[in-house]
Amino acid sequence: MKEFIIEISDKRTRKKDYLVFSDKDLLEIRQEAGNSPVSPFIVRRMEKSASEKSYSLAGLQKQLFRVARDILVGRERLYSIVARSLEPEDPSFSAEHVPSSVGPLSLAFYENHVNDLERLVESIIDRNHIALVWNHARGFLLDRLSTNYPLFGDAKTTALRDPREVLRFIIQKPQPRVSYIFEDFHHFIGNEGAVNPEIGEIRSLIKDLHRTFGERDEKVYFLVPSSYDLPLELQPFVSESAKTGRGSKRFLEKYGQNLTDESYLLGTKPVVGMSTIIERVIQILTQMEVSNPLLVGNPGVGKTAVVDGLAAALMRNRVPSVLKGRMLYALSLNSLVAGTRYRGDFEERIKQLMGEVRESKGKIIVFIDEIHTLMEAGAAEGALGAGEILKASLARGEFPCIGATTFMGAEYLARDAALSRRFRKIIVNEPTQDETLRILKGVAPALEKHHGLEIEDEALRAAVELSLKYLPDEYLPGKAIALLDAASAYCRMKGMARVGELEVRMEVKRMQRL
């Protein structure tokens, strides 16, 4: 049976809902229309259904008639309409808000399976419902049930392990005040691109279950990992639970790293000699227009160190009031692209990520290293690259972003004038020998703590001078720090207590031999 799904959303309130038309609905509309044109009747049905869900489709007649024509010719896909919610905007709404009520079918995401399952069970019991857990290995688990509640009449039903039979059983047998929890049901629902008869049958049963539960006092929770993405066709039928381990930064957490997290900053080296550049980055971030800094410099000159320094300043609130409370995420384009086998997969990921940043209302800044790769990341035949998708959001200031690239990468980025205009360039030059020595003195304590030995001042000077002489293809301070780190690691391996000039020279010889 074909289904036509229409997503309606209100950007003002960030509310979203779905209208679903089935073949049966279309047949009823055709019968109602008789000999009259069918499209106006479909449009009226859409407006009525949207109104019942507290949305107004006024002024969208042209778009609605286009959707109606697609439905009539059987073009089955997801449509998206920006509507106006009739509900007042909640002034207390924030990026962390989760609706207090969910539909009869919900995803419950877990980070720690045991703990999150236990919390979900307790929340169900608190609502005076009976929690019934099902898994593929054992069927239904009855140990949490009241002995006075006659749920099943035989052991055969209790031991149901086939997910299709379980869903059919729930559809056919109402159980008031029961909340079912299906453990790791993502294995049976599949991902967006999964296609086989069993998965198709299970998805159809889930849709039937949603329709059946309309008047029943029952709920179903599909307990799945926090990284799981529900297939698009099921999103109108399965909502996200308010009792989940997954927050509103799911895609950022999955494809990025929170640089303002204290545990991350504790593992970074001290940032020395970059205060002027960090101040410049902060200044650009607070501008009204072109507020996206672009760090340009050779590999190893300290572009990432600038970002770490900014993250530390944000975490300690040593920034202007307009930036206080913001979080900085490093985005991995490689992770975003990985696993996108089907056309549109990457676009969907980047749009979901943009939505999370937008909903944070400016509280999230994204750092993208090697940002010139943005121009073609995810681009394929018939699909848009990340740069094309992000241009409008960057221009409107909805996607605060810091980029980093080399001089060659900046030239490549400049080929797309519209994208490069969204960034304000900051040149990060290679430091002098004296500046590099000051940087090494700042970094040395962290290296000493990591390797458990002492680094002499002569070793610092030797690292600067020898890296300049013997590593001409690399840049300060990165190559000097790398040489000092390698010498320290070798000394630690040999049980030595300190690193001097001789040890650094010996490390250079080892590098030349290899």
Short mmCIF file of C-alpha atoms in Angstrom, two decimals:
data_model
loop_
_atom_site.label_atom_id
_atom_site.label_comp_id
_atom_site.label_asym_id
_atom_site.label_seq_id
_atom_site.Cartn_x
_atom_site.Cartn_y
_atom_site.Cartn_z
CA MET A 1 0.00 0.00 0.00
CA LYS A 2 1.41 3.38 -1.03
CA GLU A 3 1.72 6.17 1.51
CA PHE A 4 2.29 9.85 0.87
CA ILE A 5 3.97 11.61 3.79
CA ILE A 6 3.83 15.40 4.17
CA GLU A 7 6.08 16.99 6.78
CA ILE A 8 4.73 20.27 8.16
CA SER A 9 6.96 22.43 10.35
CA ASP A 10 7.04 25.89 11.89
CA LYS A 11 10.47 27.53 12.08
CA ARG A 12 9.20 30.01 14.67
CA THR A 13 8.28 27.38 17.24
CA ARG A 14 10.49 24.59 15.76
CA LYS A 15 7.48 22.27 15.96
CA LYS A 16 7.09 19.50 13.39
CA ASP A 17 4.37 17.01 12.50
CA TYR A 18 3.31 14.79 9.63
CA LEU A 19 0.26 14.28 7.42
CA VAL A 20 -0.07 10.78 5.99
CA PHE A 21 -2.24 9.90 2.97
CA SER A 22 -2.77 6.24 2.09
CA ASP A 23 -4.33 4.65 -0.97
CA LYS A 24 -7.47 4.18 1.12
CA ASP A 25 -7.62 7.90 1.93
CA LEU A 26 -7.14 8.77 -1.74
CA LEU A 27 -9.99 6.41 -2.73
CA GLU A 28 -12.31 8.11 -0.23
CA ILE A 29 -11.37 11.54 -1.61
CA ARG A 30 -12.01 10.41 -5.20
CA GLN A 31 -15.45 9.10 -4.19
CA GLU A 32 -16.19 12.39 -2.43
CA ALA A 33 -15.11 14.41 -5.48
CA GLY A 34 -17.24 12.42 -7.91
CA ASN A 35 -16.98 14.05 -11.33
CA SER A 36 -15.28 17.17 -9.96
CA PRO A 37 -11.47 17.77 -10.05
CA VAL A 38 -9.85 15.78 -7.25
CA SER A 39 -6.96 18.14 -6.42
CA PRO A 40 -9.06 20.75 -4.54
CA PHE A 41 -10.49 17.98 -2.36
CA ILE A 42 -6.99 16.72 -1.52
CA VAL A 43 -5.93 20.26 -0.64
CA ARG A 44 -8.96 20.72 1.62
CA ARG A 45 -8.18 17.40 3.32
CA MET A 46 -4.58 18.56 3.90
CA GLU A 47 -5.77 21.88 5.35
CA LYS A 48 -8.27 20.13 7.62
CA SER A 49 -5.71 17.56 8.84
CA ALA A 50 -3.16 20.31 9.46
CA SER A 51 -5.71 22.35 11.38
CA GLU A 52 -6.47 19.34 13.59
CA LYS A 53 -2.76 19.25 14.40
CA SER A 54 -2.79 23.01 15.17
CA TYR A 55 -1.14 24.19 11.96
CA SER A 56 -2.30 26.75 9.40
CA LEU A 57 -1.56 26.24 5.69
CA ALA A 58 -2.95 29.64 4.68
CA GLY A 59 -1.18 31.23 1.72
CA LEU A 60 0.35 27.94 0.55
CA GLN A 61 -2.22 27.06 -2.12
CA LYS A 62 0.26 26.84 -4.98
CA GLN A 63 2.52 24.44 -3.08
CA LEU A 64 -0.43 22.38 -1.82
CA PHE A 65 -1.85 21.91 -5.32
CA ARG A 66 1.59 20.80 -6.55
CA VAL A 67 1.72 18.16 -3.80
CA ALA A 68 -1.85 17.10 -4.64
CA ARG A 69 -0.91 16.56 -8.29
CA ASP A 70 2.08 14.43 -7.27
CA ILE A 71 -0.18 12.32 -5.05
CA LEU A 72 -2.64 11.81 -7.89
CA VAL A 73 0.05 10.50 -10.24
CA GLY A 74 1.37 8.17 -7.52
CA ARG A 75 4.69 9.90 -6.90
CA GLU A 76 5.46 8.42 -3.48
CA ARG A 77 7.95 10.43 -1.46
CA LEU A 78 8.32 12.73 1.55
CA TYR A 79 7.07 16.30 1.05
CA SER A 80 8.08 19.20 3.27
CA ILE A 81 5.91 22.27 3.89
CA VAL A 82 6.80 25.21 6.11
CA ALA A 83 3.53 26.02 7.89
CA ARG A 84 2.46 28.23 10.78
CA SER A 85 1.73 26.66 14.13
CA LEU A 86 -1.47 27.87 15.77
CA GLU A 87 0.06 27.23 19.17
CA PRO A 88 1.84 30.16 20.90
CA GLU A 89 5.61 30.10 20.95
CA ASP A 90 6.99 28.85 24.24
CA PRO A 91 9.41 31.54 25.55
CA SER A 92 11.18 28.96 27.68
CA PHE A 93 11.98 26.79 24.64
CA SER A 94 15.67 25.93 24.42
CA ALA A 95 17.89 23.54 22.48
CA GLU A 96 17.62 21.10 25.35
CA HIS A 97 13.82 21.04 25.31
CA VAL A 98 12.16 17.71 24.63
CA PRO A 99 8.36 17.41 24.38
CA SER A 100 6.83 16.17 27.60
CA SER A 101 4.49 13.85 25.74
CA VAL A 102 5.27 11.44 22.95
CA GLY A 103 3.17 9.28 20.64
CA PRO A 104 2.19 5.69 21.30
CA LEU A 105 5.34 4.47 19.52
CA SER A 106 8.65 5.97 20.58
CA LEU A 107 12.37 5.52 20.12
CA ALA A 108 14.25 5.33 23.40
CA PHE A 109 17.95 5.93 22.80
CA TYR A 110 20.58 4.53 25.12
CA GLU A 111 24.22 5.31 25.81
CA ASN A 112 24.57 2.73 28.58
CA HIS A 113 22.14 -0.11 27.80
CA VAL A 114 21.70 -1.44 31.35
CA ASN A 115 21.34 1.92 33.09
CA ASP A 116 19.12 3.54 30.46
CA LEU A 117 16.85 0.48 30.29
CA GLU A 118 16.46 0.54 34.05
CA ARG A 119 15.59 4.26 34.00
CA LEU A 120 13.04 3.71 31.25
CA VAL A 121 11.40 0.86 33.20
CA GLU A 122 11.24 3.02 36.34
CA SER A 123 9.66 5.92 34.43
CA ILE A 124 7.01 3.57 33.06
CA ILE A 125 6.23 2.24 36.52
CA ASP A 126 6.01 5.81 37.84
CA ARG A 127 3.21 6.42 35.31
CA ASN A 128 1.31 3.46 36.77
CA HIS A 129 1.99 1.33 33.68
CA ILE A 130 3.35 -2.19 33.54
CA ALA A 131 6.77 -2.42 31.85
CA LEU A 132 7.11 -5.46 29.61
CA VAL A 133 10.54 -6.04 28.07
CA TRP A 134 11.08 -8.11 24.91
CA ASN A 135 14.33 -9.23 23.35
CA HIS A 136 15.13 -11.59 20.51
CA ALA A 137 16.99 -14.10 22.68
CA ARG A 138 14.37 -14.71 25.41
CA GLY A 139 11.09 -13.25 24.19
CA PHE A 140 9.06 -11.41 26.84
CA LEU A 141 10.59 -10.88 30.28
CA LEU A 142 7.91 -11.20 32.95
CA ASP A 143 9.94 -10.78 36.11
CA ARG A 144 8.85 -7.14 36.54
CA LEU A 145 5.12 -7.93 36.20
CA SER A 146 2.59 -8.11 38.98
CA THR A 147 1.51 -11.70 39.65
CA ASN A 148 -2.08 -10.44 39.77
CA TYR A 149 -1.98 -9.14 36.20
CA PRO A 150 -3.12 -11.83 33.73
CA LEU A 151 -1.04 -10.73 30.75
CA PHE A 152 -0.66 -14.04 28.91
CA GLY A 153 -2.49 -17.27 29.19
CA ASP A 154 0.26 -19.61 28.02
CA ALA A 155 4.03 -19.99 27.94
CA LYS A 156 4.04 -20.14 24.13
CA THR A 157 3.00 -16.50 23.89
CA THR A 158 5.55 -15.51 26.51
CA ALA A 159 8.35 -17.09 24.47
CA LEU A 160 7.55 -15.29 21.21
CA ARG A 161 10.86 -14.40 19.56
CA ASP A 162 9.94 -13.59 15.99
CA PRO A 163 9.55 -9.77 15.89
CA ARG A 164 6.79 -10.02 13.28
CA GLU A 165 4.75 -12.41 15.43
CA VAL A 166 5.26 -10.19 18.47
CA LEU A 167 3.99 -7.10 16.64
CA ARG A 168 0.96 -9.03 15.32
CA PHE A 169 0.23 -10.28 18.84
CA ILE A 170 0.27 -6.72 20.26
CA ILE A 171 -1.96 -5.45 17.43
CA GLN A 172 -4.53 -8.21 18.03
CA LYS A 173 -4.51 -8.33 21.85
CA PRO A 174 -5.14 -5.06 23.75
CA GLN A 175 -3.40 -4.89 27.15
CA PRO A 176 -4.48 -1.76 29.08
CA ARG A 177 -1.73 0.07 30.99
CA VAL A 178 1.09 -1.91 29.37
CA SER A 179 4.23 -0.30 27.96
CA TYR A 180 6.29 -2.62 25.78
CA ILE A 181 10.07 -2.16 25.51
CA PHE A 182 11.75 -3.78 22.50
CA GLU A 183 15.47 -4.13 23.11
CA ASP A 184 17.81 -3.37 20.18
CA PHE A 185 14.94 -3.39 17.70
CA HIS A 186 17.04 -1.43 15.19
CA HIS A 187 18.36 -4.80 13.98
CA PHE A 188 14.86 -5.58 12.68
CA ILE A 189 13.84 -2.08 11.51
CA GLY A 190 17.08 -1.57 9.59
CA ASN A 191 18.71 1.64 8.37
CA GLU A 192 17.47 3.99 5.66
CA GLY A 193 18.95 1.99 2.78
CA ALA A 194 18.05 -1.49 4.06
CA VAL A 195 15.75 -3.38 1.68
CA ASN A 196 14.52 -6.94 2.15
CA PRO A 197 11.09 -8.58 2.58
CA GLU A 198 11.41 -9.16 6.33
CA ILE A 199 12.36 -5.55 7.09
CA GLY A 200 9.58 -4.32 4.81
CA GLU A 201 7.03 -6.49 6.62
CA ILE A 202 8.20 -5.29 10.05
CA ARG A 203 7.95 -1.64 8.99
CA SER A 204 4.40 -2.22 7.69
CA LEU A 205 3.45 -3.84 11.00
CA ILE A 206 4.85 -0.86 12.90
CA LYS A 207 2.63 1.45 10.84
CA ASP A 208 -0.38 -0.80 11.55
CA LEU A 209 0.53 -0.77 15.24
CA HIS A 210 0.54 3.03 15.23
CA ARG A 211 -2.97 3.10 13.75
CA THR A 212 -4.22 0.43 16.18
CA PHE A 213 -2.93 2.27 19.25
CA GLY A 214 -5.02 5.38 18.56
CA GLU A 215 -7.63 4.54 21.20
CA ARG A 216 -5.62 2.19 23.42
CA ASP A 217 -3.87 2.93 26.69
CA GLU A 218 -0.62 1.25 25.63
CA LYS A 219 2.82 2.37 24.54
CA VAL A 220 5.74 0.81 22.70
CA TYR A 221 9.36 1.88 23.16
CA PHE A 222 12.03 0.73 20.71
CA LEU A 223 15.26 0.77 22.73
CA VAL A 224 18.09 1.55 20.28
CA PRO A 225 21.67 2.93 20.42
CA SER A 226 22.03 6.72 20.45
CA SER A 227 23.76 6.59 17.05
CA TYR A 228 20.77 4.97 15.33
CA ASP A 229 18.90 6.94 12.66
CA LEU A 230 15.27 5.98 12.13
CA PRO A 231 14.35 5.38 8.46
CA LEU A 232 12.51 8.33 6.96
CA GLU A 233 9.35 6.36 6.15
CA LEU A 234 8.81 5.54 9.86
CA GLN A 235 9.43 9.03 11.26
CA PRO A 236 5.73 10.04 11.04
CA PHE A 237 4.80 6.95 13.08
CA VAL A 238 7.57 6.74 15.69
CA SER A 239 8.52 9.71 17.85
CA GLU A 240 11.56 10.27 20.05
CA SER A 241 10.99 9.50 23.69
CA ALA A 242 11.38 12.14 26.38
CA LYS A 243 13.17 9.48 28.45
CA THR A 244 16.19 8.95 26.26
CA GLY A 245 19.93 9.17 26.70
CA ARG A 246 20.25 11.27 23.56
CA GLY A 247 20.12 15.04 23.65
CA SER A 248 19.59 17.64 20.97
CA LYS A 249 23.26 17.49 19.88
CA ARG A 250 23.12 13.89 18.66
CA PHE A 251 24.75 14.55 15.29
CA LEU A 252 27.35 16.91 16.75
CA GLU A 253 28.31 14.30 19.33
CA LYS A 254 28.43 11.58 16.69
CA TYR A 255 30.41 13.42 14.03
CA GLY A 256 32.33 15.93 16.14
CA GLN A 257 34.30 16.57 19.31
CA ASN A 258 33.30 19.05 22.01
CA LEU A 259 36.47 21.13 22.41
CA THR A 260 35.03 23.08 25.35
CA ASP A 261 34.63 19.88 27.35
CA GLU A 262 36.96 19.99 30.36
CA SER A 263 38.09 16.39 29.86
CA TYR A 264 39.25 17.26 26.32
CA LEU A 265 41.07 20.42 27.40
CA LEU A 266 42.92 18.55 30.14
CA GLY A 267 44.55 16.43 27.44
CA THR A 268 45.73 19.35 25.28
CA LYS A 269 49.11 21.10 25.38
CA PRO A 270 49.34 24.66 26.76
CA VAL A 271 48.76 27.33 24.13
CA VAL A 272 51.67 29.77 24.09
CA GLY A 273 52.28 32.82 21.91
CA MET A 274 48.86 32.81 20.22
CA SER A 275 46.99 35.39 22.32
CA THR A 276 46.91 38.03 19.55
CA ILE A 277 45.46 35.62 17.02
CA ILE A 278 42.94 34.25 19.54
CA GLU A 279 41.78 37.81 20.25
CA ARG A 280 41.34 38.38 16.53
CA VAL A 281 39.24 35.20 16.25
CA ILE A 282 37.06 36.37 19.16
CA GLN A 283 36.65 39.79 17.54
CA ILE A 284 35.45 38.28 14.24
CA LEU A 285 33.05 35.91 16.02
CA THR A 286 31.32 38.90 17.64
CA GLN A 287 30.90 40.84 14.37
CA MET A 288 27.42 41.32 12.96
CA GLU A 289 28.48 40.47 9.41
CA VAL A 290 31.10 38.01 8.08
CA SER A 291 31.53 36.54 11.56
CA ASN A 292 33.26 33.32 10.50
CA PRO A 293 37.07 33.33 11.01
CA LEU A 294 39.28 31.45 8.55
CA LEU A 295 42.74 30.50 9.87
CA VAL A 296 45.22 30.24 7.01
CA GLY A 297 48.76 28.98 7.45
CA ASN A 298 51.22 26.24 6.65
CA PRO A 299 50.91 22.83 8.36
CA GLY A 300 52.37 22.87 11.86
CA VAL A 301 52.30 26.62 12.51
CA GLY A 302 49.64 26.31 15.24
CA LYS A 303 46.19 26.77 13.68
CA THR A 304 44.72 23.99 15.82
CA ALA A 305 46.45 25.45 18.89
CA VAL A 306 44.59 28.72 18.26
CA VAL A 307 41.30 26.83 18.31
CA ASP A 308 42.28 24.98 21.51
CA GLY A 309 43.14 28.35 23.07
CA LEU A 310 39.75 29.71 22.07
CA ALA A 311 38.05 26.61 23.52
CA ALA A 312 39.86 27.15 26.84
CA ALA A 313 38.80 30.82 26.89
CA LEU A 314 35.17 29.86 26.21
CA MET A 315 35.20 27.17 28.89
CA ARG A 316 36.62 29.61 31.47
CA ASN A 317 34.31 32.46 30.34
CA ARG A 318 37.30 34.67 29.47
CA VAL A 319 35.44 36.07 26.47
CA PRO A 320 33.03 38.97 25.83
CA SER A 321 29.56 38.52 27.27
CA VAL A 322 28.08 37.77 23.84
CA LEU A 323 30.24 34.61 23.62
CA LYS A 324 29.81 33.40 27.18
CA GLY A 325 28.17 30.00 27.47
CA ARG A 326 29.02 28.98 23.90
CA MET A 327 30.37 25.54 23.04
CA LEU A 328 32.94 24.80 20.35
CA TYR A 329 32.72 21.57 18.34
CA ALA A 330 35.35 20.25 15.92
CA LEU A 331 33.51 18.68 13.00
CA SER A 332 34.98 15.69 11.13
CA LEU A 333 33.99 15.85 7.46
CA ASN A 334 35.44 12.38 6.93
CA SER A 335 33.07 10.94 9.54
CA LEU A 336 30.14 12.76 7.95
CA VAL A 337 30.91 11.28 4.55
CA ALA A 338 31.75 7.77 5.80
CA GLY A 339 28.99 5.25 5.20
CA THR A 340 26.90 7.47 2.92
CA ARG A 341 26.32 4.82 0.28
CA TYR A 342 23.09 6.20 -1.13
CA ARG A 343 22.40 9.50 -2.85
CA GLY A 344 21.05 12.01 -0.37
CA ASP A 345 22.48 10.31 2.75
CA PHE A 346 25.18 12.96 3.19
CA GLU A 347 22.78 15.82 2.51
CA GLU A 348 20.46 14.49 5.21
CA ARG A 349 23.31 14.25 7.74
CA ILE A 350 24.57 17.77 7.08
CA LYS A 351 21.05 19.19 7.26
CA GLN A 352 20.38 17.43 10.57
CA LEU A 353 23.65 18.81 11.92
CA MET A 354 22.78 22.31 10.70
CA GLY A 355 19.43 21.97 12.43
CA GLU A 356 21.10 21.17 15.75
CA VAL A 357 23.40 24.19 15.44
CA ARG A 358 20.49 26.43 14.42
CA GLU A 359 18.30 25.27 17.31
CA SER A 360 21.08 26.13 19.78
CA LYS A 361 20.36 29.82 19.01
CA GLY A 362 24.02 30.73 18.57
CA LYS A 363 25.29 28.70 21.53
CA ILE A 364 27.32 26.35 19.30
CA ILE A 365 30.35 27.24 17.16
CA VAL A 366 31.67 24.66 14.71
CA PHE A 367 35.36 24.27 13.82
CA ILE A 368 36.20 22.62 10.48
CA ASP A 369 39.84 21.77 9.79
CA GLU A 370 40.95 21.52 6.14
CA ILE A 371 37.82 23.47 5.32
CA HIS A 372 38.66 23.67 1.61
CA THR A 373 37.50 20.04 1.37
CA LEU A 374 34.03 21.37 2.23
CA MET A 375 33.53 22.33 -1.42
CA GLU A 376 33.29 18.73 -2.60
CA ALA A 377 32.57 16.77 0.60
CA GLY A 378 29.61 14.51 -0.04
CA ALA A 379 29.16 15.71 -3.62
CA ALA A 380 28.15 13.01 -6.06
CA GLU A 381 26.06 12.69 -9.15
CA GLY A 382 22.74 14.38 -8.42
CA ALA A 383 23.77 15.39 -4.86
CA LEU A 384 24.96 18.67 -3.34
CA GLY A 385 28.28 19.06 -1.57
CA ALA A 386 28.51 20.37 1.99
CA GLY A 387 29.64 23.80 0.79
CA GLU A 388 26.55 24.29 -1.33
CA ILE A 389 24.28 23.22 1.51
CA LEU A 390 25.98 25.49 4.09
CA LYS A 391 26.26 28.70 2.06
CA ALA A 392 22.87 30.14 2.97
CA SER A 393 23.18 29.27 6.66
CA LEU A 394 26.66 30.82 6.82
CA ALA A 395 25.36 33.99 5.18
CA ARG A 396 22.46 34.28 7.65
CA GLY A 397 24.72 33.63 10.65
CA GLU A 398 22.82 30.44 11.53
CA PHE A 399 25.94 28.28 11.39
CA PRO A 400 28.77 29.99 13.35
CA CYS A 401 31.92 28.46 11.93
CA ILE A 402 35.71 28.65 12.25
CA GLY A 403 37.69 27.23 9.36
CA ALA A 404 41.35 26.27 9.05
CA THR A 405 43.29 25.58 5.88
CA THR A 406 46.67 25.98 4.18
CA PHE A 407 47.56 28.72 1.69
CA MET A 408 46.98 26.26 -1.16
CA GLY A 409 43.64 25.26 0.39
CA ALA A 410 42.65 28.94 0.68
CA GLU A 411 43.31 29.40 -3.05
CA TYR A 412 41.12 26.39 -3.78
CA LEU A 413 38.38 27.77 -1.51
CA ALA A 414 38.57 31.12 -3.31
CA ARG A 415 37.34 29.43 -6.50
CA ASP A 416 33.90 29.44 -4.90
CA ALA A 417 33.50 33.17 -4.38
CA ALA A 418 30.11 32.84 -2.67
CA LEU A 419 31.50 30.43 -0.07
CA SER A 420 34.81 32.22 0.54
CA ARG A 421 32.96 35.53 1.11
CA ARG A 422 31.38 34.03 4.22
CA PHE A 423 34.79 33.89 5.97
CA ARG A 424 37.22 36.52 7.29
CA LYS A 425 40.80 35.44 6.69
CA ILE A 426 43.40 35.38 9.50
CA ILE A 427 47.00 34.59 8.51
CA VAL A 428 48.88 32.39 11.00
CA ASN A 429 52.58 32.91 10.21
CA GLU A 430 55.41 30.59 11.15
CA PRO A 431 57.01 31.85 14.40
CA THR A 432 60.63 32.94 14.62
CA GLN A 433 63.28 30.85 16.42
CA ASP A 434 62.96 32.98 19.58
CA GLU A 435 59.16 32.71 19.52
CA THR A 436 59.39 28.96 18.98
CA LEU A 437 61.74 28.64 21.96
CA ARG A 438 59.22 30.47 24.16
CA ILE A 439 56.51 28.13 22.90
CA LEU A 440 58.63 25.06 23.71
CA LYS A 441 59.26 26.36 27.22
CA GLY A 442 55.50 26.58 27.69
CA VAL A 443 54.89 23.11 26.25
CA ALA A 444 57.81 21.38 28.04
CA PRO A 445 56.00 20.85 31.39
CA ALA A 446 53.21 18.97 29.64
CA LEU A 447 55.75 16.77 27.82
CA GLU A 448 57.63 16.15 31.09
CA LYS A 449 54.44 15.09 32.81
CA HIS A 450 53.44 12.82 29.92
CA HIS A 451 56.82 11.08 29.63
CA GLY A 452 57.74 11.18 33.33
CA LEU A 453 61.19 12.77 32.90
CA GLU A 454 62.98 16.13 32.90
CA ILE A 455 63.67 18.15 29.74
CA GLU A 456 66.71 20.42 29.91
CA ASP A 457 66.75 23.93 28.40
CA GLU A 458 69.58 22.85 26.08
CA ALA A 459 67.24 20.22 24.63
CA LEU A 460 64.69 22.95 23.81
CA ARG A 461 67.24 25.05 21.95
CA ALA A 462 68.55 21.98 20.14
CA ALA A 463 65.02 21.02 19.04
CA VAL A 464 64.52 24.46 17.45
CA GLU A 465 67.92 24.65 15.72
CA LEU A 466 68.10 21.04 14.52
CA SER A 467 64.50 20.95 13.25
CA LEU A 468 65.23 24.07 11.21
CA LYS A 469 68.34 22.49 9.73
CA TYR A 470 67.24 18.91 9.13
CA LEU A 471 63.45 19.19 8.60
CA PRO A 472 63.21 21.86 5.88
CA ASP A 473 59.87 20.61 4.53
CA GLU A 474 58.05 21.17 7.83
CA TYR A 475 57.25 24.30 9.83
CA LEU A 476 57.84 25.72 13.29
CA PRO A 477 56.73 25.23 15.99
CA GLY A 478 55.17 21.89 15.00
CA LYS A 479 58.38 20.25 13.82
CA ALA A 480 60.35 21.34 16.90
CA ILE A 481 57.65 20.03 19.26
CA ALA A 482 57.48 16.75 17.32
CA LEU A 483 61.27 16.31 17.52
CA LEU A 484 61.31 17.01 21.26
CA ASP A 485 58.39 14.63 21.81
CA ALA A 486 60.12 11.85 19.86
CA ALA A 487 63.38 12.29 21.77
CA SER A 488 61.48 12.21 25.09
CA ALA A 489 59.62 9.04 24.08
CA TYR A 490 62.92 7.30 23.21
CA CYS A 491 64.50 8.33 26.53
CA ARG A 492 61.51 7.05 28.44
CA MET A 493 61.65 3.75 26.54
CA LYS A 494 65.31 3.38 27.55
CA GLY A 495 64.62 4.22 31.20
CA MET A 496 66.42 7.56 31.18
CA ALA A 497 65.49 10.33 33.62
CA ARG A 498 66.20 13.41 31.49
CA VAL A 499 66.42 14.71 27.95
CA GLY A 500 69.38 16.87 26.95
CA GLU A 501 70.89 18.29 23.77
CA LEU A 502 72.68 15.01 22.98
CA GLU A 503 69.45 13.01 23.11
CA VAL A 504 67.78 15.40 20.66
CA ARG A 505 70.76 15.12 18.28
CA MET A 506 70.63 11.34 18.47
CA GLU A 507 66.91 11.44 17.63
CA VAL A 508 67.68 13.45 14.48
CA LYS A 509 70.19 10.78 13.41
CA ARG A 510 67.61 8.04 13.98
CA MET A 511 65.11 9.94 11.87
CA GLN A 512 67.65 10.33 9.05
CA ARG A 513 68.43 6.60 9.07
CA LEU A 514 64.73 5.76 8.79
#
